[in-house]
Tab-separated table of C-alpha atoms in Angstrom:
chain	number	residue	atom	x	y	z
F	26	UNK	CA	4.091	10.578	-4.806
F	27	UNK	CA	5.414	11.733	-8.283
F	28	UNK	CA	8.228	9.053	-9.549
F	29	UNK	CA	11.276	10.615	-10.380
F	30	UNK	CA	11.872	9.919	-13.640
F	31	UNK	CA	8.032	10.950	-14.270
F	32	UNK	CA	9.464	14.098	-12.653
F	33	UNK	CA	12.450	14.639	-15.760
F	34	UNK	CA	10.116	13.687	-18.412
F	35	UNK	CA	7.641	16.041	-16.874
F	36	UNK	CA	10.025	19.217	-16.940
F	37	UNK	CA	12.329	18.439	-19.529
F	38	UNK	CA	13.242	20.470	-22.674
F	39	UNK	CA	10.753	19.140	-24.804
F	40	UNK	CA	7.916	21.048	-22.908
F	41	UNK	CA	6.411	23.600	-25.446
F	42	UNK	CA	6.819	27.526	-23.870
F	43	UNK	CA	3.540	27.784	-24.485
F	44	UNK	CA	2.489	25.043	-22.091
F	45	UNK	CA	4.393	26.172	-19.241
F	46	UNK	CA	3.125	29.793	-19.483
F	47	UNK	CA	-0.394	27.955	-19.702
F	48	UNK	CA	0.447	25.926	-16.500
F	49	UNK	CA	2.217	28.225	-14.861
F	50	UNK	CA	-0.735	30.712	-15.319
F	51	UNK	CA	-3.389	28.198	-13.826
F	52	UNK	CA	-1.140	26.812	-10.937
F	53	UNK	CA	-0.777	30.673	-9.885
F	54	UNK	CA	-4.075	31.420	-9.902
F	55	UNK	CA	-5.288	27.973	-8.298
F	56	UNK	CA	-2.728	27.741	-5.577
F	57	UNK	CA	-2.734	31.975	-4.739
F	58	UNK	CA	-5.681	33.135	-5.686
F	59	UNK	CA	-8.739	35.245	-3.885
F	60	UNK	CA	-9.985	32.994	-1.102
F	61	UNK	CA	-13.850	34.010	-0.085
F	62	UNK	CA	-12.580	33.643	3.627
F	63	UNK	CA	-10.839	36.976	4.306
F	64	UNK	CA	-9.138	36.265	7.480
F	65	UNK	CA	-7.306	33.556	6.521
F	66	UNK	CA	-3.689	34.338	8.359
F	67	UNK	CA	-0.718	35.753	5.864
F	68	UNK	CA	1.555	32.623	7.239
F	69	UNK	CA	1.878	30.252	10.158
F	70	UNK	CA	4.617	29.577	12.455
F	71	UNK	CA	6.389	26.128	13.249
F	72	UNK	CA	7.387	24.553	15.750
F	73	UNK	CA	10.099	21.357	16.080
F	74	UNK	CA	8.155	18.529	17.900
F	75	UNK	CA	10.294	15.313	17.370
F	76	UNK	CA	13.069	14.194	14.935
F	77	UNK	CA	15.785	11.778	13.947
F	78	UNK	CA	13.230	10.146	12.099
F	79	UNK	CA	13.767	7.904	8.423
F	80	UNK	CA	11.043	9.238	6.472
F	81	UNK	CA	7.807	10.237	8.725
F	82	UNK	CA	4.639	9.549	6.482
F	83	UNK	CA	2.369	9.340	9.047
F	84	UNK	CA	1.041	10.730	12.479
F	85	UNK	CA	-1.975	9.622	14.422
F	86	UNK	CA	-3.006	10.294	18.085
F	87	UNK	CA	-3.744	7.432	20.526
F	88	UNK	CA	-7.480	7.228	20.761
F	89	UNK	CA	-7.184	6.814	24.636
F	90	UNK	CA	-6.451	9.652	27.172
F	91	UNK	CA	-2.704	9.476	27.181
F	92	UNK	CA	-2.419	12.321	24.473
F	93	UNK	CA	0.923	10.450	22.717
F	94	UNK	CA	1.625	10.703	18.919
F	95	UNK	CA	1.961	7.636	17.233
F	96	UNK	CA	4.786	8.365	14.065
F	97	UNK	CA	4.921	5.714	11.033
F	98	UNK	CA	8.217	5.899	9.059
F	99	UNK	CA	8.384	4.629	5.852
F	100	UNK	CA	11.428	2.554	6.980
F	101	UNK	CA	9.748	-0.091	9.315
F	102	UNK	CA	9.316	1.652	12.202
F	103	UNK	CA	6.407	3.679	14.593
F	104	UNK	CA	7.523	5.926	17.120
F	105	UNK	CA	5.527	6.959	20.171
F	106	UNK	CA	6.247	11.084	20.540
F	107	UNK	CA	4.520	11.323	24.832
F	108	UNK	CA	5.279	14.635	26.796
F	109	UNK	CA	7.101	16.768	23.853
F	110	UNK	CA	9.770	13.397	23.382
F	111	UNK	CA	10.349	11.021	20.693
F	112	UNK	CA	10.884	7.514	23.289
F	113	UNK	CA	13.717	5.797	23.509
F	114	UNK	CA	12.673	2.383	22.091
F	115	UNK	CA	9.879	2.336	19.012
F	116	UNK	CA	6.427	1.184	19.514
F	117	UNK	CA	6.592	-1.201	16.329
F	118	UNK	CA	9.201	-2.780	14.427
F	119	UNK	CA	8.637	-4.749	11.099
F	120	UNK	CA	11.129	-3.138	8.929
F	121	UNK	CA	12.416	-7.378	8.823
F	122	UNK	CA	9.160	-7.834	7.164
F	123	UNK	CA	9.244	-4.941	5.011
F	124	UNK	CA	9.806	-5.254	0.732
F	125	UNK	CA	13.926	-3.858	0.410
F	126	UNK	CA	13.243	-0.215	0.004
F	127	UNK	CA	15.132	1.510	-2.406
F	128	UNK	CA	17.637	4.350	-1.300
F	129	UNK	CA	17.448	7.068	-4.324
F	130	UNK	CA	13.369	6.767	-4.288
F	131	UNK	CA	10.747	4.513	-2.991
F	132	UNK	CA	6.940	4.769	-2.813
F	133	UNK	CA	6.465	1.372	-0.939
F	134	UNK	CA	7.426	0.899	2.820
F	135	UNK	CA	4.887	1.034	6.274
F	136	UNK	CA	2.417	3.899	5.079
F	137	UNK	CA	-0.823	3.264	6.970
F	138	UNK	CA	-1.963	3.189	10.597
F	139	UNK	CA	-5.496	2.999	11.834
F	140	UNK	CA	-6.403	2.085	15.732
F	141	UNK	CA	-9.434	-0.085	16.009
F	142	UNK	CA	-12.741	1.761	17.497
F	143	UNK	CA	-12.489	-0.100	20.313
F	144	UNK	CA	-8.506	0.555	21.126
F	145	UNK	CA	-9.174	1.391	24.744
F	146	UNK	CA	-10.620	-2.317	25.111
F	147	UNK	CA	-9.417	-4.727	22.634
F	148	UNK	CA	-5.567	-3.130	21.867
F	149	UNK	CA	-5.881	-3.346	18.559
F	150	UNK	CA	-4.497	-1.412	15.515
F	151	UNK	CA	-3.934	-1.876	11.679
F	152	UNK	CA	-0.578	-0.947	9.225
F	153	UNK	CA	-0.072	-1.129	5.867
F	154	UNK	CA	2.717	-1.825	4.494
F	155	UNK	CA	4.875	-3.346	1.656
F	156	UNK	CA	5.649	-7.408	2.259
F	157	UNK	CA	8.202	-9.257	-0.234
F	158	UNK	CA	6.440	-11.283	-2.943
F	159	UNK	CA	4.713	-14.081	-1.803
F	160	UNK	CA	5.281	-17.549	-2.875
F	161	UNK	CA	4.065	-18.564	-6.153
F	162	UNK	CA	3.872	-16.017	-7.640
F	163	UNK	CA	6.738	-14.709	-10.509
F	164	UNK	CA	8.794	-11.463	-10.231
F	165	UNK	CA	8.753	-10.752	-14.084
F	166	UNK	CA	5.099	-9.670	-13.459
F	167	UNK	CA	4.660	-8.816	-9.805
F	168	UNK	CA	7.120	-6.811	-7.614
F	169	UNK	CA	5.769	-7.154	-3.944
F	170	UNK	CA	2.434	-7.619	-1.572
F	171	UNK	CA	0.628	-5.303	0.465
F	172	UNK	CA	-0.282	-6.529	3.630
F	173	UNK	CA	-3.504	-5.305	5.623
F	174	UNK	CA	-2.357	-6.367	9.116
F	175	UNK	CA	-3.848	-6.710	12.368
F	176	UNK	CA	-1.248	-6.465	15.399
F	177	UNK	CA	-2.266	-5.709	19.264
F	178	UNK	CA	-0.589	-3.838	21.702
F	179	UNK	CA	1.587	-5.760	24.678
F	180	UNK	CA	0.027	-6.891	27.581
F	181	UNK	CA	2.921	-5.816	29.706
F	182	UNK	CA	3.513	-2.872	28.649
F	183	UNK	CA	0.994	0.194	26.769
F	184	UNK	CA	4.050	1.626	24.800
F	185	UNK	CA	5.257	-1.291	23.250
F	186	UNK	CA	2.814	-3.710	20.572
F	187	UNK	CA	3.453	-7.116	20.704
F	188	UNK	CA	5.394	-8.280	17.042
F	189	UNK	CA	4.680	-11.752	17.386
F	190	UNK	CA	0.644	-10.594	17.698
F	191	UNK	CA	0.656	-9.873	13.687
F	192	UNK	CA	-2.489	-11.674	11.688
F	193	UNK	CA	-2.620	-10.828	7.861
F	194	UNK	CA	-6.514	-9.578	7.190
F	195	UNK	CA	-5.808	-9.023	3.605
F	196	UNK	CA	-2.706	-9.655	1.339
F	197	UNK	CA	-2.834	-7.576	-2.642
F	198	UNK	CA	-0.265	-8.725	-5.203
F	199	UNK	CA	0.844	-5.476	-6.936
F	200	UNK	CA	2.963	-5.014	-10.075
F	201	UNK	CA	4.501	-2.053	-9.626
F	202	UNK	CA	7.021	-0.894	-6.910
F	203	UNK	CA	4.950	2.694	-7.219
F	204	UNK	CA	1.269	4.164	-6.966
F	205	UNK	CA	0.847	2.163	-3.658
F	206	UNK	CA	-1.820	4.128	-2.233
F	207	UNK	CA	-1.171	3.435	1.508
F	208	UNK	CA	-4.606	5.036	3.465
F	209	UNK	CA	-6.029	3.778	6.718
F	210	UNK	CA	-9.086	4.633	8.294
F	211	UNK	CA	-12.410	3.482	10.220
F	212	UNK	CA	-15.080	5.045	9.850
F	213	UNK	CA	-18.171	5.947	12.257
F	214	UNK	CA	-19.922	2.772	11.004
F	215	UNK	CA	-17.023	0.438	12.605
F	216	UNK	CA	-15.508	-0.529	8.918
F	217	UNK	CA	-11.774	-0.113	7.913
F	218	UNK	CA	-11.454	1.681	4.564
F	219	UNK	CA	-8.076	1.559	2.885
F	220	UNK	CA	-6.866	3.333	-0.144
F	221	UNK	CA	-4.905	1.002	-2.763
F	222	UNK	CA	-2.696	2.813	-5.767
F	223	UNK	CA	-2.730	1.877	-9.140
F	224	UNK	CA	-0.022	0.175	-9.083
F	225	UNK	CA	1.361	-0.920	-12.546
F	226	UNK	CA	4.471	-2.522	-13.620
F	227	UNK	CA	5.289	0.010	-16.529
F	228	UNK	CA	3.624	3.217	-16.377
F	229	UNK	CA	4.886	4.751	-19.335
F	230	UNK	CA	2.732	1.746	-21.422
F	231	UNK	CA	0.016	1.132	-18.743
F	232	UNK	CA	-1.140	4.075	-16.791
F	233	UNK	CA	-4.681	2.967	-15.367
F	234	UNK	CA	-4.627	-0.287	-16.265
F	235	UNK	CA	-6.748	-1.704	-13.271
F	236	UNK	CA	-8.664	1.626	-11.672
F	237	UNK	CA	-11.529	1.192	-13.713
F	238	UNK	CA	-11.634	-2.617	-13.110
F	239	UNK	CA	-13.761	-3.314	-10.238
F	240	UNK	CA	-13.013	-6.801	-10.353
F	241	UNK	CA	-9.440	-5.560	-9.606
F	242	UNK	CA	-8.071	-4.486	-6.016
F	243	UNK	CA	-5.645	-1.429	-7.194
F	244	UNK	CA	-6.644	1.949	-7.972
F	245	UNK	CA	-9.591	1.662	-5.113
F	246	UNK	CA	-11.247	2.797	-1.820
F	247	UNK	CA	-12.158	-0.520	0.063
F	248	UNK	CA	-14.487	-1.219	3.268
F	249	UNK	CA	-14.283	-4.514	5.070
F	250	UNK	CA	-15.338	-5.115	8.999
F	251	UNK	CA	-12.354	-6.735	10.164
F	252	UNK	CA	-14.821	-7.295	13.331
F	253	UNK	CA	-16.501	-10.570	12.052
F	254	UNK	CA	-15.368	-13.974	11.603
F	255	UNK	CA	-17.420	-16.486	11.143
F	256	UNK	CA	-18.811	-19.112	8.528
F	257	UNK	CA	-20.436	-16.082	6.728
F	258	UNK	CA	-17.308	-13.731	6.150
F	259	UNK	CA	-15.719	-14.235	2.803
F	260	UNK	CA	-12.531	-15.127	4.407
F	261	UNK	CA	-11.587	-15.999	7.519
F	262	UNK	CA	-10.165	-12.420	8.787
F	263	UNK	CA	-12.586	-10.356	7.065
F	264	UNK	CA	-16.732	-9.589	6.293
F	265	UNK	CA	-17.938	-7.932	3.812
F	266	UNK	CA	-20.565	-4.896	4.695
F	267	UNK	CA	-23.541	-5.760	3.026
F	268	UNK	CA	-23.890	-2.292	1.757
F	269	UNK	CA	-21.164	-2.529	-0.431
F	270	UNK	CA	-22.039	-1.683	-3.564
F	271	UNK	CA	-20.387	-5.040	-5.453
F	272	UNK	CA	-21.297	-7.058	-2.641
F	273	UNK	CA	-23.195	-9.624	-4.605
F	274	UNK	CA	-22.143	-9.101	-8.419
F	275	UNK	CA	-20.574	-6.741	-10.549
F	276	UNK	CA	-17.160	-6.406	-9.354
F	277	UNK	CA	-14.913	-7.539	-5.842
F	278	UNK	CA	-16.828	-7.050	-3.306
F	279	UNK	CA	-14.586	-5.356	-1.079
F	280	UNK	CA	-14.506	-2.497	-3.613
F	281	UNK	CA	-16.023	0.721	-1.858
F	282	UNK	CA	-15.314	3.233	-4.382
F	283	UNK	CA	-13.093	3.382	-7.820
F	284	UNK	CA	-10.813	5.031	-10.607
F	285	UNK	CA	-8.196	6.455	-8.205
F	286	UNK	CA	-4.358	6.273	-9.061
F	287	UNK	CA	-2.858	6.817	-5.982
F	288	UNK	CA	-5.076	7.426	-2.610
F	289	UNK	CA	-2.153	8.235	-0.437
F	290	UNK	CA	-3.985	9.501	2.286
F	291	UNK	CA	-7.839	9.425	3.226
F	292	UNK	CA	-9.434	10.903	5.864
F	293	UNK	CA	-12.823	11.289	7.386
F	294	UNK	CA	-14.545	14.277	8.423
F	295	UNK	CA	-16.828	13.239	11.664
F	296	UNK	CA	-18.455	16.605	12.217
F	297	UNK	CA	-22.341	15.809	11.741
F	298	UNK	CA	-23.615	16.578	8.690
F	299	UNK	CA	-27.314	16.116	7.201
F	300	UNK	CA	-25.397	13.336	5.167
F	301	UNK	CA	-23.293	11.633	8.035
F	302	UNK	CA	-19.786	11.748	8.442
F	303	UNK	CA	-17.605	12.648	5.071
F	304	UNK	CA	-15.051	10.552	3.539
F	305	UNK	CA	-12.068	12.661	1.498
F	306	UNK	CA	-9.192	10.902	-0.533
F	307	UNK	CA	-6.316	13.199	-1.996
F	308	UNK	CA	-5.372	11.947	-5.025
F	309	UNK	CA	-1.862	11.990	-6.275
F	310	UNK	CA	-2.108	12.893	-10.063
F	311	UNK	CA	0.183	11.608	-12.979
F	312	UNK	CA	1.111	14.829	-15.381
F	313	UNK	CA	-1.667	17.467	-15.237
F	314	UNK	CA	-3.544	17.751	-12.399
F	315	UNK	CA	-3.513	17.084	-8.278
F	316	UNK	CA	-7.057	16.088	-6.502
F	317	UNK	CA	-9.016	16.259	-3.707
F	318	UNK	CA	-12.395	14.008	-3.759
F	319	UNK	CA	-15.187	13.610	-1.380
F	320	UNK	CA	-16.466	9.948	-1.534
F	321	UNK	CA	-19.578	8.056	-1.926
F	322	UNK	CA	-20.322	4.603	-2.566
F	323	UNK	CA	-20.076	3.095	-5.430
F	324	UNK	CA	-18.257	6.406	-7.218
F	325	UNK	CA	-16.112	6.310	-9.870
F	326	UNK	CA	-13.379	8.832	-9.818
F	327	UNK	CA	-12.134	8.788	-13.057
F	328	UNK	CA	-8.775	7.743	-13.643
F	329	UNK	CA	-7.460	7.178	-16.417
F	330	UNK	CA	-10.349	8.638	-17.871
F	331	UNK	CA	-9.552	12.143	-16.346
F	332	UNK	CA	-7.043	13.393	-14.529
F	333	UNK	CA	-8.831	16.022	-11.815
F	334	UNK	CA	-11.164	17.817	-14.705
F	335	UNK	CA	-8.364	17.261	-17.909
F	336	UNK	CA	-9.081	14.402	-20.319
F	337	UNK	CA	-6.223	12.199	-19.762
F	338	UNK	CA	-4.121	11.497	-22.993
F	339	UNK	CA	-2.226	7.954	-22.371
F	340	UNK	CA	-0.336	8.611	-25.625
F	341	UNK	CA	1.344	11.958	-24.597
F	342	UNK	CA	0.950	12.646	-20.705
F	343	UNK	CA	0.887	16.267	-20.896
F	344	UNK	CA	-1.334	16.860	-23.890
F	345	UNK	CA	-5.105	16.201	-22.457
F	346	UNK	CA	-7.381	15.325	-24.720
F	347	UNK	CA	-10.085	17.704	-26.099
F	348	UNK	CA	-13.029	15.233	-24.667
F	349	UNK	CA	-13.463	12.059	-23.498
F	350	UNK	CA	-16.430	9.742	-21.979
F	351	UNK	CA	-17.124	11.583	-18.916
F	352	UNK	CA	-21.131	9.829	-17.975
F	353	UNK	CA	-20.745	8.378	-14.106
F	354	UNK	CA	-17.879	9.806	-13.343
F	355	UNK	CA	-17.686	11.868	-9.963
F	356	UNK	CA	-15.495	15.193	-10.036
F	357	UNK	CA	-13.087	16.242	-7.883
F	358	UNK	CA	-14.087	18.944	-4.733
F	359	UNK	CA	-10.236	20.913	-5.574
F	360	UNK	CA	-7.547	20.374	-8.098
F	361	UNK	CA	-4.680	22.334	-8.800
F	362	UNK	CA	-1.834	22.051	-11.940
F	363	UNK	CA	0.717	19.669	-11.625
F	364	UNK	CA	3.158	21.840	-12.894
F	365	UNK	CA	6.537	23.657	-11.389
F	366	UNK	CA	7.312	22.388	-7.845
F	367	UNK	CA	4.437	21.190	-7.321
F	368	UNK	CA	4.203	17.395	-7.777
F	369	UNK	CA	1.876	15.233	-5.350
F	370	UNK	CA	-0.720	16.322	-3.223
F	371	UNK	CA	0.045	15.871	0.528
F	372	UNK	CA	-3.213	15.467	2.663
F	373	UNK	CA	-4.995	16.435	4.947
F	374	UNK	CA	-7.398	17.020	7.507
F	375	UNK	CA	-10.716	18.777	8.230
F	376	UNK	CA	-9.933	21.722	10.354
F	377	UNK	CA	-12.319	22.123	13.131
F	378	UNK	CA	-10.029	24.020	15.863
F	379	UNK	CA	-9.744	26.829	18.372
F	380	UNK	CA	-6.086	27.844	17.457
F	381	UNK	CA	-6.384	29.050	13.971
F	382	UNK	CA	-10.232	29.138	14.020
F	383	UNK	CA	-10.805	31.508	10.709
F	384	UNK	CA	-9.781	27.762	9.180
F	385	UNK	CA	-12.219	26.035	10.496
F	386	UNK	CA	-14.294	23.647	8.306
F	387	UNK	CA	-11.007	23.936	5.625
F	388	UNK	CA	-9.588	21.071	4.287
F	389	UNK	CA	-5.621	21.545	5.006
F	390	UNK	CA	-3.202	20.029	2.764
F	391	UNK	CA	0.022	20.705	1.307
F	392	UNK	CA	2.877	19.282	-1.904
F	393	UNK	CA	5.451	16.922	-1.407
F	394	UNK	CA	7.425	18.746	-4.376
F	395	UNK	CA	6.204	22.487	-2.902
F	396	UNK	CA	7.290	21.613	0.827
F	397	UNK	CA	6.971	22.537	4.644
F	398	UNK	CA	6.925	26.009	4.236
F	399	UNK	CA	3.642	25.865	1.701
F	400	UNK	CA	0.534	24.843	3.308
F	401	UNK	CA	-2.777	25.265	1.913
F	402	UNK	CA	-6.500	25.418	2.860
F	403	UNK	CA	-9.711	24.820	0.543
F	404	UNK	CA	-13.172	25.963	1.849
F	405	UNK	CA	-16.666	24.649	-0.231
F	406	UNK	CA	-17.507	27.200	-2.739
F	407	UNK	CA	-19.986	29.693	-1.831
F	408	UNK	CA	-20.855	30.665	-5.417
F	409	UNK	CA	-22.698	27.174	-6.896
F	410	UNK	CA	-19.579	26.094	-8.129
F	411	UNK	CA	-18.214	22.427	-7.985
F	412	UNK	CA	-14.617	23.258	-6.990
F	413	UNK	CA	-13.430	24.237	-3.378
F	414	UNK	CA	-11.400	27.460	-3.466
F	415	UNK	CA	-7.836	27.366	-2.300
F	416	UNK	CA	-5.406	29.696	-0.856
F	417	UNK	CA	-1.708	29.112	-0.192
F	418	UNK	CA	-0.404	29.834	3.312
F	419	UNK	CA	3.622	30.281	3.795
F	420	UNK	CA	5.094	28.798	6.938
F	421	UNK	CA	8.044	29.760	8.880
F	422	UNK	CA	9.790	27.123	9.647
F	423	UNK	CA	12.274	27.409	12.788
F	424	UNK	CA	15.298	26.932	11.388
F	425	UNK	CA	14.376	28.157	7.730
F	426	UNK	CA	14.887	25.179	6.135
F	427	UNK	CA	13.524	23.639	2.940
F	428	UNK	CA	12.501	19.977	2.448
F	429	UNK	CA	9.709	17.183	1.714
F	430	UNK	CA	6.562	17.069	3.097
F	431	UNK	CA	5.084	13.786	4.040
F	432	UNK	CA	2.434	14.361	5.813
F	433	UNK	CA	-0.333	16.459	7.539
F	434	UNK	CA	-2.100	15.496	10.891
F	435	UNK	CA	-4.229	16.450	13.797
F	436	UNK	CA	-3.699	15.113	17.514
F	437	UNK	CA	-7.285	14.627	19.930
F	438	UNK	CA	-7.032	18.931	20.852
F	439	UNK	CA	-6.682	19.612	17.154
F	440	UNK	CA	-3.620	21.145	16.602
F	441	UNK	CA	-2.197	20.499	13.692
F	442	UNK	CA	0.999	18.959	12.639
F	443	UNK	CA	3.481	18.818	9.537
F	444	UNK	CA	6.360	15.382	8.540
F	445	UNK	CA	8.903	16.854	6.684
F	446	UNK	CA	12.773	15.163	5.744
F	447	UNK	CA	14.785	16.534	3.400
F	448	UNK	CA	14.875	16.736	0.277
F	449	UNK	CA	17.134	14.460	-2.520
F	450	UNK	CA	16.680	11.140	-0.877
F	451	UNK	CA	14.498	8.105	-0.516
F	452	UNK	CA	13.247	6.533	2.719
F	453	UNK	CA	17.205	6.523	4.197
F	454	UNK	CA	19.218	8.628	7.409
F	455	UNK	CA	17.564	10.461	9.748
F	456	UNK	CA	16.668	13.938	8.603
F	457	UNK	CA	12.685	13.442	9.311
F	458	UNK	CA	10.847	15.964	11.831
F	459	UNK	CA	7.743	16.681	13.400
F	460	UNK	CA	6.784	19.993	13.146
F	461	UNK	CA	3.436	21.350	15.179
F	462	UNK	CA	2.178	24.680	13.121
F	463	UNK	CA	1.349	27.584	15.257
F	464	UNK	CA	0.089	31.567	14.747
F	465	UNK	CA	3.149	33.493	13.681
């Protein structure tokens, strides 16, 4: 997410002419433009799921045969949504353990959820969220810790977890109250990866301080098997793969991939490919530029050096520099102009489904500053070139409102889902809903 005071200095007065026409230009052209895929639908339809919700950042279907929706809000909370019904009483509540949210704007909160493989079996699941500072540690330089926790569902009953059941795999100290990344995921090879932000105490003075640093936590994609415990794991709630690229020297080595800012959501693709399942991050960008990447081990993904494909100018955020040292770094699959409304890449999913099939094999996504009503699908180029293309899709909300968007999901059948609240507030009342898109 965009800060907003990034936001005003972004679009005040002091913004040449020329440079908005210039962005304005390449955010039309990137965001609208010709899409090789010629049946992709001229808008979607909407329709209300759930609501009365904080600040819905999350969704993720139960990975048993039940079919419910599991909901993270921002604010503490997850929600279990079972037969077209938000219940009664919530699944989880930590919002005691939580970092004091701000009101007017907050990026820190419960952001992550990711059920272990072996759910059906074992009852476990992992969050991530924001924890107060621990002890020892001073607030002039650090503002809060991310936990990595562990927690397992109640023995007496499925829809409740049990609180008390909590066990801290891994704790990050970060500086900044923003950039907090937030991503949960396992992937086919049994290993949790999580996306951590960049977070820095003073942006305006230290944007990408510790994204290039692999001996540094923040601005990464990390993989640790929370499955092993034992004399050989580098901790006692955590191994380290031993593919990992740092795993012996040469940086942390939890570190999976680096040089993100903000990895707000990541996601995996698990259709076989000749390469295995695909890992995507959407990148939330700082002044120029919004990002999709596809992953590999051991990539670096450029911030601060770039921003998406723009040399990124630390001195004067939206006047990229004419080069910079671009050897090793990986590019971005899409990007589009952070420019207008559009503020913070909300992703996203691999579309493989039978209701709006002419998507399928699209990466969907949308903007937190753009909305509900603007959703978006990027197909691999066709013509050699590095960049996916992308093509805006309007949706029709039911009752025509505007808002945020939070977040984009898929239940076990594939349909797909929007988490919108309104718009002018942080993580507070209870204007958050679940939308489930649908053919207009």
């Amino acid at each position: 997410m965009i800060a907003i005071w990034q936001a005003l200095l972004l679009h005040s007065p002091a913004r040449t002419v020329l440079l908005l026409a210039l962005i304005s230009g390449l955010i039309a052209e990137s965001l609208t433009g010709c899409s090789s895929r010629s049946q992709i639908p001229d808008s979607l339809g909407a329709r209300l799921v759930a609501q009365g919700f904080s600040s819905p950042d999350e969704l993720v279907p139960s990975p048993d045969s039940t079919g419910r929706l599991f909901v993270v809000d921002q604010v503490g909370l997850i929600w279990i949504v079972a037969d077209g019904k938000r219940l009664d009483k919530p699944f989880l509540d930590i919002r005691d353990r939580l970092v004091q949210l701000t009101p007017f704007y907050d990026e820190r909160g419960l952001l992550g959820l990711a059920f272990h493989p072996q759910f059906a079996a074992n009852g476990l699941f992992y969050v991530y969220y924001s924890a107060p500072l621990r002890a020892g540690l001073s607030s002039d330089t650090w503002d809060h810790t991310t936990h990595i926790s562990q927690f397992k569902i109640s023995a007496h009953d499925p829809d409740q977890a049990d609180p008390f059941s909590e066990r801290v795999v891994l704790a990050i100290d970060k500086p900044g109250y923003n950039f907090e990344g937030g991503g949960l995921a396992f992937g086919s090879d049994g290993y949790l990866y999580i996306g951590t932000g960049d977070s820095v105490r003073d942006p305006s003075a230290e944007a990408g301080r510790y994204a290039q640093d692999t001996y540094s936590l923040l601005g990464k994609i990390l993989r640790i098997d929370v499955n092993a415990m034992d004399a050989d794991a580098i901790t006692d709630d955590y191994h380290i793969p031993a593919g990992n690229p740092f795993a012996h020297n040469g940086g942390l080595p939890e570190v999976f991939a680096y040089g993100f800012r903000n990895p707000y959501r990541i996601w995996f693709d698990q259709e076989p490919t000749t390469a295995g399942p695909r890992l995507f991050v959407a990148d939330v960008g700082q002044a120029m530029m919004e990002e999709a990447d596809l992953v590999v081990k051991g990539g670096n993904y450029g911030w601060p050096i770039q921003e998406g494909t723009t040399c990124f100018n630390s001195q004067q955020w939206n006047q990229p520099l004419p080069r910079c040292g671009r050897a090793g770094l990986a590019n971005p699959i899409l990007e589009y102009p952070h420019a207008g409304k559009a503020s913070a890449l909300i992703g996203g999913v691999v579309y493989r489904g039978s209701v709006l099939p002419e998507l399928s094999g699209g990466i969907l996504f949308g903007d937190w500053g753009r909305g509900p009503q603007s959703l978006f699908v990027a197909f691999p180029p066709l013509d050699g070139s590095d960049l996916w293309s992308i093509q805006h899709i309007p949706v029709r909300l039911p009752n025509s409102t505007s808002g945020q968007l939070l977040g984009i999901a898929l239940d076990q059948d594939s349909k797909l889902y929007l988490l919108t609240k309104d718009p002018g507030m942080g993580p507070v009342g209870q204007t958050g809903k679940v939308y489930q898109i649908v053919p207009h």
